[in-house]
Amino acid sequence: MSAPELILASASPRRAELLSRLGLAPARIAPADIDETPCDGELPRAYARRMAREKAEAVRDDTGHVLAGDTVVALGRRILPKSEDADTARACLTLMSGRRHSVLSAIALRAPDGTIRERLSETIVRFKVLSHEEIAAYIASGEWDGKAGGYALQGMAEALVQWIRGSHSGVVGLPLYETRALLKSAGFAIG
C-alpha cells in the first residue's frame, strides 16, 4: 500500500515549516477560503475547533488527507482578533500586558472518505508588564501583521514573554505533538 498523500490547507509558511520538522512535506498547499467570523457567544475552544474543521472541509480532495489548523488567542472567554492594523495589535498587546492568556491551536485531518480527526492544544502564555516604548517598538517591527492576538512568538515577542506553559509550536501555529499523533493515527510514517 502506498503512503497517504498530504494536502496542507494553509498558506502559512510557519505551518509548512513546522510540518517539515516531522519529516513531512505536503504534496500540495491549498489554503481554505472561509468566513472566520466568530458566532455570537462562541467560546474560544469551540471557535478554534470549528475553524480547523471548516478549513479541512473546505478543501475538496478525494485522494489525499487534508490537514488544517487554526490558532486562537483568548483572554478568558474573549477571542482576540488577528491584527490587520497597528491599532488592533496595540490594543491586543495592551490587554495582555502583565497578564496571562490562552493560545488554542486546533488541527483537523480530513481523510479521503470525509472522516475528520481533530486535536486541540492549549498553551498558557504570560507577558511581562509592557511599557509604552516596548509596545511601540514591537508595533514598529511589523511582526504583528495578520497574527492572532497581535504577536508572533517566533520573533521579537518571545523576549516579552515572562513564562509559557504548553506547546511552543502550538503558539507558532501547529502543535507538533498533537499533529504527529493525528498523522500517525491516519497511517503516515513518522519516526
PDB file of C-alpha atoms in Angstrom:
ATOM      1  CA  MET A   1       0.000   0.000   0.000  1.00  0.00           C
ATOM      2  CA  SER A   2       1.365   3.458  -0.908  1.00  0.00           C
ATOM      3  CA  ALA A   3       1.878   6.221   1.610  1.00  0.00           C
ATOM      4  CA  PRO A   4      -1.031   8.612   2.031  1.00  0.00           C
ATOM      5  CA  GLU A   5      -0.833  11.994   0.314  1.00  0.00           C
ATOM      6  CA  LEU A   6      -0.979  15.097   2.500  1.00  0.00           C
ATOM      7  CA  ILE A   7      -2.600  18.394   1.480  1.00  0.00           C
ATOM      8  CA  LEU A   8      -1.949  21.384   3.736  1.00  0.00           C
ATOM      9  CA  ALA A   9      -4.996  23.675   3.927  1.00  0.00           C
ATOM     10  CA  SER A  10      -2.958  26.711   4.925  1.00  0.00           C
ATOM     11  CA  ALA A  11      -0.947  29.454   3.267  1.00  0.00           C
ATOM     12  CA  SER A  12       1.067  29.916   6.472  1.00  0.00           C
ATOM     13  CA  PRO A  13       4.784  29.418   5.864  1.00  0.00           C
ATOM     14  CA  ARG A  14       5.117  28.719   9.604  1.00  0.00           C
ATOM     15  CA  ARG A  15       2.774  25.727   9.414  1.00  0.00           C
ATOM     16  CA  ALA A  16       4.660  24.288   6.425  1.00  0.00           C
ATOM     17  CA  GLU A  17       7.991  24.792   8.208  1.00  0.00           C
ATOM     18  CA  LEU A  18       6.704  23.183  11.408  1.00  0.00           C
ATOM     19  CA  LEU A  19       5.324  20.254   9.414  1.00  0.00           C
ATOM     20  CA  SER A  20       8.792  19.732   7.925  1.00  0.00           C
ATOM     21  CA  ARG A  21      10.098  19.176  11.470  1.00  0.00           C
ATOM     22  CA  LEU A  22       8.081  15.957  11.417  1.00  0.00           C
ATOM     23  CA  GLY A  23       9.850  14.961   8.203  1.00  0.00           C
ATOM     24  CA  LEU A  24       6.780  15.671   6.081  1.00  0.00           C
ATOM     25  CA  ALA A  25       6.241  17.926   3.108  1.00  0.00           C
ATOM     26  CA  PRO A  26       2.727  18.412   1.767  1.00  0.00           C
ATOM     27  CA  ALA A  27       2.087  17.134  -1.739  1.00  0.00           C
ATOM     28  CA  ARG A  28       0.047  20.282  -2.240  1.00  0.00           C
ATOM     29  CA  ILE A  29      -0.770  23.521  -0.426  1.00  0.00           C
ATOM     30  CA  ALA A  30      -4.402  24.566  -0.803  1.00  0.00           C
ATOM     31  CA  PRO A  31      -5.381  27.407   1.527  1.00  0.00           C
ATOM     32  CA  ALA A  32      -9.005  27.283   2.659  1.00  0.00           C
ATOM     33  CA  ASP A  33     -11.082  30.365   1.966  1.00  0.00           C
ATOM     34  CA  ILE A  34     -13.772  30.511   4.647  1.00  0.00           C
ATOM     35  CA  ASP A  35     -15.527  33.122   6.751  1.00  0.00           C
ATOM     36  CA  GLU A  36     -13.591  33.279  10.026  1.00  0.00           C
ATOM     37  CA  THR A  37     -16.094  35.400  11.946  1.00  0.00           C
ATOM     38  CA  PRO A  38     -16.865  34.000  15.416  1.00  0.00           C
ATOM     39  CA  CYS A  39     -20.523  33.168  16.016  1.00  0.00           C
ATOM     40  CA  ASP A  40     -22.381  35.191  18.639  1.00  0.00           C
ATOM     41  CA  GLY A  41     -21.442  33.890  22.066  1.00  0.00           C
ATOM     42  CA  GLU A  42     -18.974  31.334  20.654  1.00  0.00           C
ATOM     43  CA  LEU A  43     -16.279  30.394  23.152  1.00  0.00           C
ATOM     44  CA  PRO A  44     -12.593  30.288  22.129  1.00  0.00           C
ATOM     45  CA  ARG A  45     -12.171  26.469  22.258  1.00  0.00           C
ATOM     46  CA  ALA A  46     -15.288  25.837  20.184  1.00  0.00           C
ATOM     47  CA  TYR A  47     -14.293  28.550  17.731  1.00  0.00           C
ATOM     48  CA  ALA A  48     -10.763  27.152  17.223  1.00  0.00           C
ATOM     49  CA  ARG A  49     -12.114  23.648  16.649  1.00  0.00           C
ATOM     50  CA  ARG A  50     -14.814  24.867  14.270  1.00  0.00           C
ATOM     51  CA  MET A  51     -12.316  26.889  12.226  1.00  0.00           C
ATOM     52  CA  ALA A  52      -9.899  23.954  11.829  1.00  0.00           C
ATOM     53  CA  ARG A  53     -12.746  21.597  10.887  1.00  0.00           C
ATOM     54  CA  GLU A  54     -14.323  24.045   8.405  1.00  0.00           C
ATOM     55  CA  LYS A  55     -10.939  24.665   6.761  1.00  0.00           C
ATOM     56  CA  ALA A  56     -10.383  20.912   6.378  1.00  0.00           C
ATOM     57  CA  GLU A  57     -13.863  20.510   4.895  1.00  0.00           C
ATOM     58  CA  ALA A  58     -13.456  23.477   2.535  1.00  0.00           C
ATOM     59  CA  VAL A  59     -10.510  21.941   0.680  1.00  0.00           C
ATOM     60  CA  ARG A  60     -12.059  19.280  -1.519  1.00  0.00           C
ATOM     61  CA  ASP A  61      -9.820  16.332  -2.341  1.00  0.00           C
ATOM     62  CA  ASP A  62     -10.855  12.704  -2.634  1.00  0.00           C
ATOM     63  CA  THR A  63      -7.332  11.285  -2.948  1.00  0.00           C
ATOM     64  CA  GLY A  64      -5.386  12.776  -0.056  1.00  0.00           C
ATOM     65  CA  HIS A  65      -5.638  13.716   3.596  1.00  0.00           C
ATOM     66  CA  VAL A  66      -6.295  17.418   4.214  1.00  0.00           C
ATOM     67  CA  LEU A  67      -4.577  18.931   7.263  1.00  0.00           C
ATOM     68  CA  ALA A  68      -5.968  22.248   8.521  1.00  0.00           C
ATOM     69  CA  GLY A  69      -5.310  24.297  11.609  1.00  0.00           C
ATOM     70  CA  ASP A  70      -6.342  27.438  13.401  1.00  0.00           C
ATOM     71  CA  THR A  71      -4.715  29.353  16.232  1.00  0.00           C
ATOM     72  CA  VAL A  72      -6.797  31.485  18.577  1.00  0.00           C
ATOM     73  CA  VAL A  73      -5.563  33.836  21.287  1.00  0.00           C
ATOM     74  CA  ALA A  74      -8.039  34.299  24.120  1.00  0.00           C
ATOM     75  CA  LEU A  75      -8.287  36.322  27.300  1.00  0.00           C
ATOM     76  CA  GLY A  76     -10.771  34.330  29.327  1.00  0.00           C
ATOM     77  CA  ARG A  77     -13.880  33.980  27.147  1.00  0.00           C
ATOM     78  CA  ARG A  78     -12.781  36.780  24.821  1.00  0.00           C
ATOM     79  CA  ILE A  79     -11.347  35.881  21.398  1.00  0.00           C
ATOM     80  CA  LEU A  80      -8.662  38.372  20.390  1.00  0.00           C
ATOM     81  CA  PRO A  81      -8.615  39.291  16.695  1.00  0.00           C
ATOM     82  CA  LYS A  82      -5.964  38.703  14.076  1.00  0.00           C
ATOM     83  CA  SER A  83      -4.250  42.053  13.815  1.00  0.00           C
ATOM     84  CA  GLU A  84      -4.791  43.647  10.438  1.00  0.00           C
ATOM     85  CA  ASP A  85      -3.624  47.092  11.553  1.00  0.00           C
ATOM     86  CA  ALA A  86      -1.284  48.634  14.129  1.00  0.00           C
ATOM     87  CA  ASP A  87      -4.138  49.919  16.310  1.00  0.00           C
ATOM     88  CA  THR A  88      -5.580  46.410  16.713  1.00  0.00           C
ATOM     89  CA  ALA A  89      -2.141  44.975  17.527  1.00  0.00           C
ATOM     90  CA  ARG A  90      -1.510  47.755  20.064  1.00  0.00           C
ATOM     91  CA  ALA A  91      -4.891  47.141  21.727  1.00  0.00           C
ATOM     92  CA  CYS A  92      -4.197  43.381  21.980  1.00  0.00           C
ATOM     93  CA  LEU A  93      -0.722  43.892  23.456  1.00  0.00           C
ATOM     94  CA  THR A  94      -2.065  46.431  25.939  1.00  0.00           C
ATOM     95  CA  LEU A  95      -4.769  43.975  27.058  1.00  0.00           C
ATOM     96  CA  MET A  96      -2.219  41.162  27.509  1.00  0.00           C
ATOM     97  CA  SER A  97       0.421  43.279  29.260  1.00  0.00           C
ATOM     98  CA  GLY A  98       1.270  41.694  32.613  1.00  0.00           C
ATOM     99  CA  ARG A  99      -1.454  39.073  32.182  1.00  0.00           C
ATOM    100  CA  ARG A 100      -1.674  35.520  31.071  1.00  0.00           C
ATOM    101  CA  HIS A 101      -3.678  34.420  28.071  1.00  0.00           C
ATOM    102  CA  SER A 102      -4.530  31.158  26.318  1.00  0.00           C
ATOM    103  CA  VAL A 103      -3.378  30.149  22.877  1.00  0.00           C
ATOM    104  CA  LEU A 104      -5.617  27.453  21.431  1.00  0.00           C
ATOM    105  CA  SER A 105      -4.252  25.649  18.413  1.00  0.00           C
ATOM    106  CA  ALA A 106      -6.733  23.283  16.779  1.00  0.00           C
ATOM    107  CA  ILE A 107      -5.941  20.873  13.985  1.00  0.00           C
ATOM    108  CA  ALA A 108      -8.235  18.766  11.831  1.00  0.00           C
ATOM    109  CA  LEU A 109      -7.331  15.996   9.406  1.00  0.00           C
ATOM    110  CA  ARG A 110      -9.911  15.035   6.778  1.00  0.00           C
ATOM    111  CA  ALA A 111      -9.436  11.619   5.180  1.00  0.00           C
ATOM    112  CA  PRO A 112     -10.399  10.946   1.551  1.00  0.00           C
ATOM    113  CA  ASP A 113     -13.626   9.276   2.780  1.00  0.00           C
ATOM    114  CA  GLY A 114     -14.620  12.502   4.606  1.00  0.00           C
ATOM    115  CA  THR A 115     -13.818  11.254   8.115  1.00  0.00           C
ATOM    116  CA  ILE A 116     -12.367  14.018  10.286  1.00  0.00           C
ATOM    117  CA  ARG A 117      -9.967  13.568  13.198  1.00  0.00           C
ATOM    118  CA  GLU A 118      -9.322  16.550  15.480  1.00  0.00           C
ATOM    119  CA  ARG A 119      -6.954  17.632  18.232  1.00  0.00           C
ATOM    120  CA  LEU A 120      -6.647  20.782  20.341  1.00  0.00           C
ATOM    121  CA  SER A 121      -3.597  22.163  22.107  1.00  0.00           C
ATOM    122  CA  GLU A 122      -3.875  24.799  24.823  1.00  0.00           C
ATOM    123  CA  THR A 123      -0.879  26.848  25.889  1.00  0.00           C
ATOM    124  CA  ILE A 124      -0.839  29.498  28.600  1.00  0.00           C
ATOM    125  CA  VAL A 125       1.422  32.487  27.946  1.00  0.00           C
ATOM    126  CA  ARG A 126       2.181  35.365  30.299  1.00  0.00           C
ATOM    127  CA  PHE A 127       3.620  38.623  29.043  1.00  0.00           C
ATOM    128  CA  LYS A 128       5.695  40.860  31.259  1.00  0.00           C
ATOM    129  CA  VAL A 129       4.209  44.276  32.041  1.00  0.00           C
ATOM    130  CA  LEU A 130       4.831  46.056  28.747  1.00  0.00           C
ATOM    131  CA  SER A 131       5.895  49.685  28.665  1.00  0.00           C
ATOM    132  CA  HIS A 132       4.559  52.074  26.028  1.00  0.00           C
ATOM    133  CA  GLU A 133       8.051  52.059  24.496  1.00  0.00           C
ATOM    134  CA  GLU A 134       8.134  48.249  24.275  1.00  0.00           C
ATOM    135  CA  ILE A 135       4.713  48.158  22.633  1.00  0.00           C
ATOM    136  CA  ALA A 136       5.723  50.932  20.201  1.00  0.00           C
ATOM    137  CA  ALA A 137       8.937  49.089  19.277  1.00  0.00           C
ATOM    138  CA  TYR A 138       7.033  45.877  18.659  1.00  0.00           C
ATOM    139  CA  ILE A 139       4.439  47.688  16.545  1.00  0.00           C
ATOM    140  CA  ALA A 140       7.261  49.276  14.517  1.00  0.00           C
ATOM    141  CA  SER A 141       8.669  45.784  13.797  1.00  0.00           C
ATOM    142  CA  GLY A 142       5.575  44.833  11.783  1.00  0.00           C
ATOM    143  CA  GLU A 143       5.680  41.263  13.130  1.00  0.00           C
ATOM    144  CA  TRP A 144       2.120  41.605  14.404  1.00  0.00           C
ATOM    145  CA  ASP A 145       0.631  41.813  10.889  1.00  0.00           C
ATOM    146  CA  GLY A 146      -2.019  39.119  10.459  1.00  0.00           C
ATOM    147  CA  LYS A 147      -1.140  37.395  13.738  1.00  0.00           C
ATOM    148  CA  ALA A 148      -3.726  36.174  16.218  1.00  0.00           C
ATOM    149  CA  GLY A 149      -3.587  38.389  19.291  1.00  0.00           C
ATOM    150  CA  GLY A 150      -1.192  40.776  17.548  1.00  0.00           C
ATOM    151  CA  TYR A 151       2.093  38.942  18.125  1.00  0.00           C
ATOM    152  CA  ALA A 152       4.407  36.280  16.728  1.00  0.00           C
ATOM    153  CA  LEU A 153       6.109  34.178  19.403  1.00  0.00           C
ATOM    154  CA  GLN A 154       8.798  33.095  16.939  1.00  0.00           C
ATOM    155  CA  GLY A 155      10.036  36.668  16.648  1.00  0.00           C
ATOM    156  CA  MET A 156      10.751  39.650  18.887  1.00  0.00           C
ATOM    157  CA  ALA A 157       7.708  38.973  21.076  1.00  0.00           C
ATOM    158  CA  GLU A 158       9.430  35.952  22.619  1.00  0.00           C
ATOM    159  CA  ALA A 159      11.600  38.381  24.628  1.00  0.00           C
ATOM    160  CA  LEU A 160       8.407  39.857  26.121  1.00  0.00           C
ATOM    161  CA  VAL A 161       7.130  36.511  27.418  1.00  0.00           C
ATOM    162  CA  GLN A 162       7.650  36.025  31.139  1.00  0.00           C
ATOM    163  CA  TRP A 163       6.658  32.355  31.018  1.00  0.00           C
ATOM    164  CA  ILE A 164       4.934  29.798  28.855  1.00  0.00           C
ATOM    165  CA  ARG A 165       3.208  26.542  29.807  1.00  0.00           C
ATOM    166  CA  GLY A 166       2.365  24.215  26.966  1.00  0.00           C
ATOM    167  CA  SER A 167       3.267  23.891  23.317  1.00  0.00           C
ATOM    168  CA  HIS A 168       5.682  26.446  21.858  1.00  0.00           C
ATOM    169  CA  SER A 169       4.955  25.118  18.357  1.00  0.00           C
ATOM    170  CA  GLY A 170       1.220  25.418  19.061  1.00  0.00           C
ATOM    171  CA  VAL A 171       1.614  29.140  19.703  1.00  0.00           C
ATOM    172  CA  VAL A 172       3.600  29.482  16.474  1.00  0.00           C
ATOM    173  CA  GLY A 173       0.762  27.782  14.585  1.00  0.00           C
ATOM    174  CA  LEU A 174       0.966  23.968  14.535  1.00  0.00           C
ATOM    175  CA  PRO A 175       1.170  21.910  17.731  1.00  0.00           C
ATOM    176  CA  LEU A 176       3.707  19.259  16.748  1.00  0.00           C
ATOM    177  CA  TYR A 177       2.902  16.695  19.449  1.00  0.00           C
ATOM    178  CA  GLU A 178      -0.799  16.655  18.549  1.00  0.00           C
ATOM    179  CA  THR A 179      -0.088  16.832  14.807  1.00  0.00           C
ATOM    180  CA  ARG A 180       2.314  13.886  14.993  1.00  0.00           C
ATOM    181  CA  ALA A 181      -0.244  11.772  16.889  1.00  0.00           C
ATOM    182  CA  LEU A 182      -3.024  12.679  14.470  1.00  0.00           C
ATOM    183  CA  LEU A 183      -0.955  11.886  11.365  1.00  0.00           C
ATOM    184  CA  LYS A 184       0.379   8.627  12.811  1.00  0.00           C
ATOM    185  CA  SER A 185      -3.185   7.512  13.584  1.00  0.00           C
ATOM    186  CA  ALA A 186      -4.022   8.115   9.897  1.00  0.00           C
ATOM    187  CA  GLY A 187      -1.145   5.946   8.680  1.00  0.00           C
ATOM    188  CA  PHE A 188       1.574   8.492   7.981  1.00  0.00           C
ATOM    189  CA  ALA A 189       5.089   7.195   8.581  1.00  0.00           C
ATOM    190  CA  ILE A 190       6.614   9.450  11.222  1.00  0.00           C
ATOM    191  CA  GLY A 191       9.595   8.441  13.324  1.00  0.00           C
TER     192      GLY A 191
END
